């Protein structure tokens, strides 16, 4: 999966003023609500935000990340490992400028359709 990441999004984020105050990876996870809830402890250890709404079978955790390829790769691999272990599907990974869902500038780094 890492070899499918569109790293041009990282370069765009580095050049965009909205990313000066921080950045977050947003994962679009789907699965059984109980399995999504089982991911919470590990996601919280990664300082994840937006850990609610799993009752509908979807979760969109936002994890703070440095605008460095190595940090992004590490966080993607950790979340993918959690998802695989719990039988969750990940359809999109975005690089966001803020943790607010509706206000954030973002660049898509990966989609399941890649």
PDB file of C-alpha atoms in Angstrom:
ATOM      1  CA  UNK A   1       0.000   0.000   0.000  1.00  0.00           C
ATOM      2  CA  UNK A   2       2.814   2.465   0.783  1.00  0.00           C
ATOM      3  CA  UNK A   3       4.036   2.074  -2.782  1.00  0.00           C
ATOM      4  CA  UNK A   4       0.611   3.355  -3.942  1.00  0.00           C
ATOM      5  CA  UNK A   5       0.716   6.600  -1.922  1.00  0.00           C
ATOM      6  CA  UNK A   6       0.565   9.736  -4.068  1.00  0.00           C
ATOM      7  CA  UNK A   7       3.480  11.649  -2.538  1.00  0.00           C
ATOM      8  CA  UNK A   8       2.756  14.742  -4.645  1.00  0.00           C
ATOM      9  CA  UNK A   9       0.113  15.544  -2.009  1.00  0.00           C
ATOM     10  CA  UNK A  10       2.847  15.841   0.617  1.00  0.00           C
ATOM     11  CA  UNK A  11       4.791  18.276  -1.541  1.00  0.00           C
ATOM     12  CA  UNK A  12       1.648  20.344  -2.143  1.00  0.00           C
ATOM     13  CA  UNK A  13       0.959  20.425   1.604  1.00  0.00           C
ATOM     14  CA  UNK A  14       4.502  21.581   2.368  1.00  0.00           C
ATOM     15  CA  UNK A  15       3.966  24.518   0.004  1.00  0.00           C
ATOM     16  CA  UNK A  16       0.474  25.436   1.276  1.00  0.00           C
ATOM     17  CA  UNK A  17       0.076  28.050   4.017  1.00  0.00           C
ATOM     18  CA  UNK A  18      -2.815  26.193   5.688  1.00  0.00           C
ATOM     19  CA  UNK A  19      -0.406  23.434   6.732  1.00  0.00           C
ATOM     20  CA  UNK A  20       1.970  25.759   8.619  1.00  0.00           C
ATOM     21  CA  UNK A  21       0.201  25.175  11.942  1.00  0.00           C
ATOM     22  CA  UNK A  22       0.094  21.382  11.687  1.00  0.00           C
ATOM     23  CA  UNK A  23      -1.154  18.440   9.704  1.00  0.00           C
ATOM     24  CA  UNK A  24      -3.242  15.323  10.236  1.00  0.00           C
ATOM     25  CA  UNK A  25      -3.748  12.064   8.420  1.00  0.00           C
ATOM     26  CA  UNK A  26      -7.417  11.172   8.049  1.00  0.00           C
ATOM     27  CA  UNK A  27      -8.308   7.525   7.547  1.00  0.00           C
ATOM     28  CA  UNK A  28     -11.697   6.510   6.146  1.00  0.00           C
ATOM     29  CA  UNK A  29     -12.387   3.290   8.053  1.00  0.00           C
ATOM     30  CA  UNK A  30     -15.425   1.037   7.731  1.00  0.00           C
ATOM     31  CA  UNK A  31     -16.425  -2.074   9.613  1.00  0.00           C
ATOM     32  CA  UNK A  32     -18.542  -3.472  12.380  1.00  0.00           C
ATOM     33  CA  UNK A  33     -19.090  -0.856  15.122  1.00  0.00           C
ATOM     34  CA  UNK A  34     -17.653  -3.159  17.798  1.00  0.00           C
ATOM     35  CA  UNK A  35     -14.472  -3.622  15.753  1.00  0.00           C
ATOM     36  CA  UNK A  36     -14.181   0.121  15.167  1.00  0.00           C
ATOM     37  CA  UNK A  37     -14.480   0.638  18.951  1.00  0.00           C
ATOM     38  CA  UNK A  38     -11.717  -1.932  19.526  1.00  0.00           C
ATOM     39  CA  UNK A  39      -9.385   0.352  17.537  1.00  0.00           C
ATOM     40  CA  UNK A  40      -9.869   3.283  19.942  1.00  0.00           C
ATOM     41  CA  UNK A  41      -7.147   2.436  22.510  1.00  0.00           C
ATOM     42  CA  UNK A  42      -4.398   2.157  19.896  1.00  0.00           C
ATOM     43  CA  UNK A  43      -5.633   5.174  17.943  1.00  0.00           C
ATOM     44  CA  UNK A  44      -5.728   7.224  21.152  1.00  0.00           C
ATOM     45  CA  UNK A  45      -2.085   6.302  21.779  1.00  0.00           C
ATOM     46  CA  UNK A  46      -1.395   7.960  18.418  1.00  0.00           C
ATOM     47  CA  UNK A  47      -3.237  11.111  19.641  1.00  0.00           C
ATOM     48  CA  UNK A  48      -6.119  10.517  17.248  1.00  0.00           C
ATOM     49  CA  UNK A  49      -9.060  12.902  17.172  1.00  0.00           C
ATOM     50  CA  UNK A  50     -12.546  12.463  15.697  1.00  0.00           C
ATOM     51  CA  UNK A  51     -13.195   9.082  17.300  1.00  0.00           C
ATOM     52  CA  UNK A  52     -16.972   9.131  17.222  1.00  0.00           C
ATOM     53  CA  UNK A  53     -19.788   8.088  14.943  1.00  0.00           C
ATOM     54  CA  UNK A  54     -18.764   4.445  14.706  1.00  0.00           C
ATOM     55  CA  UNK A  55     -22.347   3.307  15.333  1.00  0.00           C
ATOM     56  CA  UNK A  56     -23.028   3.677  11.602  1.00  0.00           C
ATOM     57  CA  UNK A  57     -20.065   1.479  10.692  1.00  0.00           C
ATOM     58  CA  UNK A  58     -17.736   4.322   9.689  1.00  0.00           C
ATOM     59  CA  UNK A  59     -14.927   6.131  11.501  1.00  0.00           C
ATOM     60  CA  UNK A  60     -12.702   8.970  10.327  1.00  0.00           C
ATOM     61  CA  UNK A  61      -9.821   9.242  12.811  1.00  0.00           C
ATOM     62  CA  UNK A  62      -7.436  12.161  12.372  1.00  0.00           C
ATOM     63  CA  UNK A  63      -3.874  11.549  13.556  1.00  0.00           C
ATOM     64  CA  UNK A  64      -1.316  14.353  13.901  1.00  0.00           C
ATOM     65  CA  UNK A  65       1.661  13.926  11.609  1.00  0.00           C
ATOM     66  CA  UNK A  66       4.801  15.780  10.616  1.00  0.00           C
ATOM     67  CA  UNK A  67       5.076  16.794   6.977  1.00  0.00           C
ATOM     68  CA  UNK A  68       7.832  14.223   6.521  1.00  0.00           C
ATOM     69  CA  UNK A  69       7.537  11.088   4.423  1.00  0.00           C
ATOM     70  CA  UNK A  70       8.990   8.838   7.141  1.00  0.00           C
ATOM     71  CA  UNK A  71       6.450   9.986   9.759  1.00  0.00           C
ATOM     72  CA  UNK A  72       3.563   9.633   7.319  1.00  0.00           C
ATOM     73  CA  UNK A  73       4.692   6.139   6.290  1.00  0.00           C
ATOM     74  CA  UNK A  74       5.034   5.063   9.923  1.00  0.00           C
ATOM     75  CA  UNK A  75       1.552   6.281  10.869  1.00  0.00           C
ATOM     76  CA  UNK A  76      -0.045   4.766   7.761  1.00  0.00           C
ATOM     77  CA  UNK A  77       1.568   1.396   8.483  1.00  0.00           C
ATOM     78  CA  UNK A  78       0.400   1.473  12.126  1.00  0.00           C
ATOM     79  CA  UNK A  79      -3.199   2.304  11.267  1.00  0.00           C
ATOM     80  CA  UNK A  80      -3.272  -0.244   8.431  1.00  0.00           C
ATOM     81  CA  UNK A  81      -1.980  -2.892  10.830  1.00  0.00           C
ATOM     82  CA  UNK A  82      -4.735  -2.047  13.327  1.00  0.00           C
ATOM     83  CA  UNK A  83      -7.359  -2.116  10.559  1.00  0.00           C
ATOM     84  CA  UNK A  84      -6.155  -5.445   9.162  1.00  0.00           C
ATOM     85  CA  UNK A  85      -6.092  -7.063  12.588  1.00  0.00           C
ATOM     86  CA  UNK A  86      -9.646  -5.896  13.376  1.00  0.00           C
ATOM     87  CA  UNK A  87     -11.149  -6.610   9.957  1.00  0.00           C
ATOM     88  CA  UNK A  88     -11.682  -2.949   9.076  1.00  0.00           C
ATOM     89  CA  UNK A  89     -11.616  -1.562   5.553  1.00  0.00           C
ATOM     90  CA  UNK A  90      -9.702   1.603   4.740  1.00  0.00           C
ATOM     91  CA  UNK A  91     -10.868   3.365   1.582  1.00  0.00           C
ATOM     92  CA  UNK A  92      -9.085   6.748   1.630  1.00  0.00           C
ATOM     93  CA  UNK A  93      -6.175   8.465   3.371  1.00  0.00           C
ATOM     94  CA  UNK A  94      -6.115  12.265   3.301  1.00  0.00           C
ATOM     95  CA  UNK A  95      -3.499  14.721   4.534  1.00  0.00           C
ATOM     96  CA  UNK A  96      -5.466  17.487   6.289  1.00  0.00           C
ATOM     97  CA  UNK A  97      -4.469  20.948   7.487  1.00  0.00           C
ATOM     98  CA  UNK A  98      -6.597  20.865  10.658  1.00  0.00           C
ATOM     99  CA  UNK A  99      -8.597  18.381  12.711  1.00  0.00           C
ATOM    100  CA  UNK A 100     -11.972  20.019  11.963  1.00  0.00           C
ATOM    101  CA  UNK A 101     -13.768  17.866   9.448  1.00  0.00           C
ATOM    102  CA  UNK A 102     -15.604  20.586   7.528  1.00  0.00           C
ATOM    103  CA  UNK A 103     -12.955  23.335   7.502  1.00  0.00           C
ATOM    104  CA  UNK A 104      -9.792  21.533   6.564  1.00  0.00           C
ATOM    105  CA  UNK A 105      -7.792  21.916   3.369  1.00  0.00           C
ATOM    106  CA  UNK A 106      -6.685  18.430   2.313  1.00  0.00           C
ATOM    107  CA  UNK A 107      -4.779  16.426  -0.253  1.00  0.00           C
ATOM    108  CA  UNK A 108      -5.655  12.783  -0.897  1.00  0.00           C
ATOM    109  CA  UNK A 109      -2.622  10.530  -0.487  1.00  0.00           C
ATOM    110  CA  UNK A 110      -4.236   7.165  -1.192  1.00  0.00           C
ATOM    111  CA  UNK A 111      -7.526   5.614  -2.260  1.00  0.00           C
ATOM    112  CA  UNK A 112      -8.493   1.967  -2.417  1.00  0.00           C
ATOM    113  CA  UNK A 113      -9.189   2.473  -6.119  1.00  0.00           C
ATOM    114  CA  UNK A 114      -5.470   3.216  -6.825  1.00  0.00           C
TER     115      UNK A 114
END
